[in-house]
XYZ file of C-alpha atoms in Angstrom:
412
model
C 120.522 62.796 53.342
C 117.949 62.883 55.897
C 120.131 61.240 58.443
C 122.942 64.107 57.898
C 120.458 66.572 58.429
C 119.582 65.355 61.741
C 122.974 64.977 63.026
C 123.991 68.633 61.891
C 121.187 70.003 63.297
C 121.896 68.050 66.826
C 125.306 69.493 66.423
C 123.741 72.988 65.887
C 121.922 72.887 68.930
C 124.969 71.632 71.148
C 127.164 74.381 69.640
C 124.033 77.203 70.639
C 123.517 75.612 74.216
C 127.444 76.079 74.291
C 126.967 79.508 73.281
C 124.297 80.644 75.327
C 126.135 79.445 79.258
C 129.353 81.101 77.759
C 127.837 84.170 77.227
C 125.476 83.342 80.829
C 129.860 83.346 82.527
C 130.691 86.397 81.081
C 127.998 88.499 81.588
C 128.132 87.074 85.199
C 131.187 88.063 85.518
C 131.110 91.160 83.866
C 128.409 92.387 85.925
C 130.427 90.991 89.564
C 133.654 93.076 88.699
C 130.941 95.778 88.349
C 129.632 95.890 90.898
C 132.530 95.305 92.843
C 134.088 98.963 91.170
C 130.389 100.476 91.673
C 129.083 102.374 95.318
C 125.913 101.732 95.934
C 124.394 105.063 98.812
C 122.433 104.769 100.909
C 120.706 108.213 101.421
C 118.616 109.704 103.085
C 117.113 113.915 103.267
C 118.303 116.435 105.463
C 115.246 117.689 106.992
C 115.116 121.088 109.980
C 113.053 119.524 112.601
C 112.236 120.440 116.522
C 114.147 118.099 118.770
C 113.297 117.456 122.134
C 115.692 116.188 124.917
C 113.712 113.698 126.575
C 114.388 111.906 130.454
C 111.634 109.202 131.091
C 110.533 108.066 134.516
C 108.547 107.874 137.247
C 107.545 110.331 139.731
C 105.815 110.376 142.776
C 104.314 114.179 143.682
C 104.786 115.746 146.476
C 102.523 118.459 147.971
C 102.012 120.878 151.826
C 98.479 118.973 152.252
C 96.470 120.058 155.327
C 93.489 117.466 155.722
C 89.234 119.171 155.830
C 87.416 117.633 158.508
C 83.700 117.325 159.349
C 82.032 116.768 162.522
C 79.245 115.568 160.335
C 80.011 112.121 160.004
C 77.704 109.974 158.077
C 76.170 112.396 155.657
C 76.856 113.088 152.265
C 80.149 115.224 151.212
C 79.078 117.141 148.008
C 81.712 119.578 146.827
C 81.284 123.192 145.537
C 84.707 124.504 145.058
C 85.933 122.610 142.317
C 89.537 121.305 142.601
C 92.741 123.374 141.970
C 90.851 126.507 142.720
C 92.813 128.766 145.761
C 90.553 129.837 148.297
C 90.386 132.021 150.869
C 90.167 130.902 154.851
C 85.874 130.453 156.052
C 85.167 130.241 152.016
C 82.500 127.588 151.669
C 84.423 124.212 149.795
C 81.453 121.717 150.809
C 77.985 121.172 152.133
C 77.274 118.231 153.502
C 73.611 115.913 153.173
C 72.142 113.781 155.697
C 71.685 111.357 153.013
C 72.498 110.516 149.740
C 68.599 111.460 147.947
C 68.828 115.025 149.419
C 72.902 115.126 148.191
C 71.510 114.436 144.647
C 68.616 116.387 144.573
C 70.668 119.388 145.041
C 73.107 118.362 142.576
C 70.448 118.609 140.365
C 69.172 121.566 141.428
C 72.286 122.612 140.918
C 72.196 121.957 137.083
C 68.775 123.208 136.686
C 69.669 126.941 137.341
C 72.543 126.680 135.368
C 69.683 124.886 132.624
C 67.839 128.534 133.139
C 70.329 130.632 132.960
C 71.232 129.411 129.812
C 68.279 129.816 128.281
C 66.987 132.982 129.927
C 70.247 134.167 127.826
C 69.380 132.464 124.704
C 65.889 133.952 124.866
C 67.570 137.568 124.304
C 69.603 135.976 121.502
C 66.019 134.923 119.310
C 66.567 136.843 115.992
C 70.029 137.955 116.031
C 72.658 136.169 114.090
C 75.152 138.287 111.811
C 77.944 135.692 110.520
C 76.879 133.552 107.878
C 75.766 129.765 107.740
C 79.092 128.645 106.647
C 80.826 130.631 109.071
C 78.927 128.994 111.821
C 79.362 125.616 110.221
C 83.371 126.231 110.872
C 82.555 126.974 114.390
C 80.489 124.428 114.820
C 83.805 122.154 113.802
C 85.924 123.879 115.792
C 83.507 123.218 119.302
C 83.405 119.650 118.081
C 86.410 118.841 117.859
C 87.175 120.429 121.202
C 84.381 119.254 123.149
C 85.548 115.231 122.244
C 89.029 116.108 122.893
C 88.259 117.455 126.479
C 85.109 114.785 127.080
C 88.483 112.151 127.064
C 90.306 113.874 129.270
C 88.092 114.618 131.837
C 84.726 116.204 133.115
C 85.067 118.783 135.474
C 84.495 122.530 134.152
C 86.475 122.824 131.489
C 83.791 119.666 129.998
C 80.711 121.705 130.714
C 82.899 125.017 129.502
C 83.268 122.846 126.143
C 79.437 121.408 125.998
C 78.510 124.918 126.330
C 80.371 126.591 123.388
C 79.017 123.431 121.353
C 75.474 124.236 122.198
C 75.686 127.483 121.352
C 77.656 127.167 118.631
C 74.983 124.507 117.515
C 72.431 127.669 118.345
C 74.364 130.251 116.072
C 73.677 128.827 113.233
C 70.181 128.056 113.796
C 69.631 131.748 114.549
C 71.443 132.447 111.531
C 69.615 130.673 109.032
C 66.337 131.999 110.380
C 64.954 128.592 112.276
C 62.078 130.139 114.965
C 63.651 128.950 118.701
C 60.723 129.761 121.315
C 62.608 128.788 124.947
C 59.682 129.542 127.050
C 58.258 126.020 127.029
C 61.428 124.881 127.823
C 61.548 128.039 130.217
C 58.735 127.183 132.752
C 59.914 123.172 132.169
C 63.035 123.944 134.158
C 61.356 126.122 136.492
C 58.713 123.567 137.486
C 61.353 121.474 138.021
C 63.162 123.913 140.233
C 60.698 124.918 142.320
C 59.459 121.138 142.926
C 62.528 119.360 144.150
C 63.178 123.277 146.595
C 59.776 122.369 148.355
C 61.284 119.234 149.847
C 65.157 119.452 149.581
C 66.721 118.519 152.807
C 68.653 121.519 154.791
C 72.805 120.895 154.646
C 75.392 121.938 156.610
C 78.161 124.085 155.090
C 82.067 122.852 155.439
C 84.312 126.227 155.388
C 87.772 126.279 154.476
C 90.131 126.304 157.717
C 92.379 128.582 155.678
C 93.626 129.771 152.720
C 95.052 127.227 149.918
C 94.228 125.324 147.247
C 91.227 123.075 147.539
C 91.061 119.432 145.933
C 87.697 117.771 147.170
C 89.185 114.245 147.514
C 92.127 111.805 149.229
C 93.973 109.777 148.562
C 95.852 107.853 151.440
C 99.390 109.212 150.588
C 98.783 112.893 152.464
C 101.435 111.829 155.279
C 104.127 109.520 153.298
C 106.326 112.016 153.318
C 107.984 115.767 154.433
C 106.772 118.116 152.704
C 110.011 120.151 154.183
C 112.619 117.428 153.696
C 112.262 116.303 149.625
C 116.064 118.157 148.908
C 116.778 115.281 151.288
C 115.449 112.564 150.063
C 117.888 109.245 148.096
C 117.079 107.212 145.570
C 116.538 104.232 147.273
C 114.163 106.292 149.359
C 111.574 107.381 146.366
C 111.898 104.324 145.186
C 109.523 103.576 147.787
C 107.494 106.368 147.855
C 106.491 105.128 144.432
C 105.959 101.663 145.543
C 104.287 102.751 148.511
C 100.664 101.467 149.397
C 97.842 104.529 150.636
C 97.256 104.287 153.685
C 94.246 104.471 155.925
C 92.346 107.308 156.247
C 90.756 109.312 159.266
C 86.581 108.840 158.310
C 86.194 112.553 158.808
C 88.398 113.933 156.440
C 86.444 114.613 153.200
C 89.093 116.904 151.273
C 92.346 118.821 151.652
C 94.183 122.007 150.934
C 97.592 122.325 149.251
C 99.168 125.387 151.579
C 101.987 126.058 150.115
C 102.333 127.292 146.251
C 105.093 124.525 145.125
C 105.034 121.408 145.042
C 107.638 119.161 143.537
C 108.161 115.770 141.574
C 110.065 113.378 143.042
C 111.912 110.884 140.890
C 115.630 109.222 139.942
C 117.010 110.219 136.940
C 120.103 107.297 135.195
C 122.906 108.808 136.082
C 124.483 108.727 132.587
C 121.583 110.568 131.469
C 121.532 113.161 134.270
C 124.496 115.824 132.592
C 121.588 118.680 131.305
C 120.352 118.619 134.488
C 121.574 121.728 137.021
C 120.285 122.944 139.870
C 117.999 126.238 138.656
C 117.463 124.710 135.374
C 114.058 125.422 133.997
C 112.397 121.878 132.151
C 108.959 121.246 130.904
C 107.452 118.459 131.961
C 104.581 116.296 130.257
C 102.685 113.789 132.042
C 101.608 110.932 129.657
C 98.088 109.632 128.946
C 96.594 112.729 131.378
C 94.942 115.987 130.351
C 98.125 117.665 132.152
C 100.054 117.827 128.908
C 102.874 119.751 129.565
C 104.441 122.814 132.253
C 106.654 124.550 132.480
C 109.071 123.484 136.205
C 111.749 123.614 137.395
C 115.096 121.716 138.931
C 115.621 122.441 142.730
C 117.713 119.309 143.546
C 120.263 116.559 142.222
C 121.459 114.719 144.356
C 125.031 112.421 144.324
C 125.546 109.927 142.246
C 123.443 106.206 143.835
C 124.276 102.910 141.987
C 124.166 104.753 138.349
C 121.241 106.830 139.504
C 120.919 110.020 141.133
C 117.690 111.746 142.727
C 115.792 114.883 141.458
C 113.400 117.383 142.359
C 111.532 119.278 140.287
C 109.504 122.659 141.579
C 106.340 123.430 139.841
C 104.248 126.522 141.644
C 100.984 125.890 138.519
C 98.146 124.071 140.109
C 94.172 123.745 138.306
C 91.839 120.858 138.407
C 93.891 118.247 136.640
C 97.130 119.599 138.444
C 95.644 118.327 141.435
C 94.584 114.440 142.008
C 98.177 113.517 140.371
C 99.987 111.380 142.475
C 102.224 109.154 141.031
C 103.158 109.077 137.836
C 105.274 108.371 134.830
C 106.789 111.436 133.508
C 108.726 112.760 130.748
C 111.144 115.288 131.765
C 111.862 117.814 128.357
C 115.718 118.980 129.191
C 116.391 120.853 125.871
C 114.827 122.193 123.032
C 116.385 122.041 119.639
C 115.905 123.675 116.794
C 118.319 121.454 113.599
C 118.930 119.654 111.288
C 118.723 115.839 111.593
C 120.815 113.088 110.198
C 121.541 109.361 111.104
C 124.805 108.648 113.203
C 125.822 106.403 110.809
C 126.428 109.170 108.145
C 128.826 111.354 110.326
C 132.607 110.720 109.350
C 135.670 112.850 110.205
C 137.524 113.533 107.639
C 141.163 116.005 109.025
C 139.668 116.067 112.260
C 136.663 117.568 111.333
C 133.332 116.064 111.517
C 130.789 116.375 108.789
C 128.805 113.867 106.230
C 129.159 113.156 102.327
C 125.736 114.739 100.592
C 124.864 113.447 96.681
C 124.079 116.473 94.184
C 123.887 115.457 91.265
C 126.476 112.273 90.610
C 128.741 114.185 92.411
C 130.021 113.539 96.362
C 130.656 116.295 98.551
C 132.120 116.473 102.223
C 130.064 118.790 103.905
C 131.107 120.436 107.348
C 128.496 119.806 110.780
C 128.302 121.204 114.368
C 126.516 118.874 116.661
C 123.937 120.784 119.130
C 122.196 117.263 120.673
C 123.331 113.431 119.911
C 121.285 110.623 120.814
C 121.812 106.568 120.640
C 120.391 106.721 116.565
C 120.661 110.868 115.127
C 122.284 113.785 115.676
C 120.690 117.191 114.943
C 123.436 119.820 113.615
C 122.971 123.462 113.403
C 122.149 124.802 110.245
C 124.545 126.945 109.345
C 123.797 129.668 105.990
C 127.330 128.562 104.751
C 127.763 126.204 101.294
C 130.567 124.796 103.706
C 128.659 122.917 105.945
C 125.466 120.427 105.426
C 122.221 122.100 104.517
C 118.576 121.448 104.668
C 117.097 118.609 101.524
C 120.765 117.655 101.458
C 121.202 113.685 100.156
C 123.202 112.917 102.828
C 125.099 109.703 102.646
C 124.083 107.199 105.205
C 126.050 103.888 103.271
C 129.158 103.628 101.412
C 132.230 102.752 100.256
C 135.545 104.837 98.689
C 133.588 107.620 100.027
C 135.777 111.115 99.408
C 135.133 114.466 98.307
C 134.981 115.638 94.884
C 134.126 111.953 93.730
C 132.060 111.574 90.389
C 129.426 109.016 90.797
C 129.414 107.866 87.122
């Protein structure tokens, strides 16, 4: 009796195992058939974007520069005019001291004069505070962010101004909460130091600007590298030589320079394949990455002929400030055009009956939507936003990958 039960159990077990294997094989086959006949879609959401057409290259900056010289060789020069500032003929732009120590004393005296002026104005504000402490806290936050940003980019008048704004914001809040500020002791301390330095300060000689122009208190050895009046005749090879050139020695009596003409230039080469959007007279923007310059408005002055799949380009600018004054050889981004439209992957674009468009999925329905391309890059395109349901709309679910697509298809 036990033997029959054991034998029956083994038979049943074998039957169960064979059945499970069969069920697995059938299930797998059904799954594969379903997969083959289904349409798995990869989609992306269509969104409006502000896009830019950018050409990246390296440029050499050309200005109409004249050396400022001094007969006081061996002395220490201190600029009193800011780089990039417009000066007139005869304006004092620098002073020369017999030693670096006397020059440092002069610089410190100028700092003290600014401090005394600041605390004198602060003394008249003690007891004045009209806003709430919370509003002043917001001002402090904004001033702090501006100070940090400016300190990373440049040290100069903008830095000094941001530091003063931060200090003013903190002081204003102290006054708003009733803090008593006594500046008399600080003023006395600063005035005493100024008097001491004034009594022992060495005499200096001034340097006047020989003519009007933008003042720059340093030289970099590239001032005579290229003729300012011939930038529009430079070939691609000549421009690349400029960019790779070495600094030249400058005379010992040179202490600075003047930019005589308002216009100055970026000279560069761009790939011929990217030059189609560059035309003479066209307004463009130029960004100089990793500098405090930011994006500036310029105009294309010259575009050369094709040379070994490159063209020479000269871009004109007439802005000038401290940050622009010291540019020479830099990577730049030429922003040729700004586009506002819907950004889509090029993988999504299809052509149906001679009409370019994309397939979108709305619920379980596939629909074809027309597009007007206004800009196309390697991986994506920007299409016009059209108020017509026949065209792609923002927030549509665009199909980028899929098979057996057609307008009106129902997805089960």
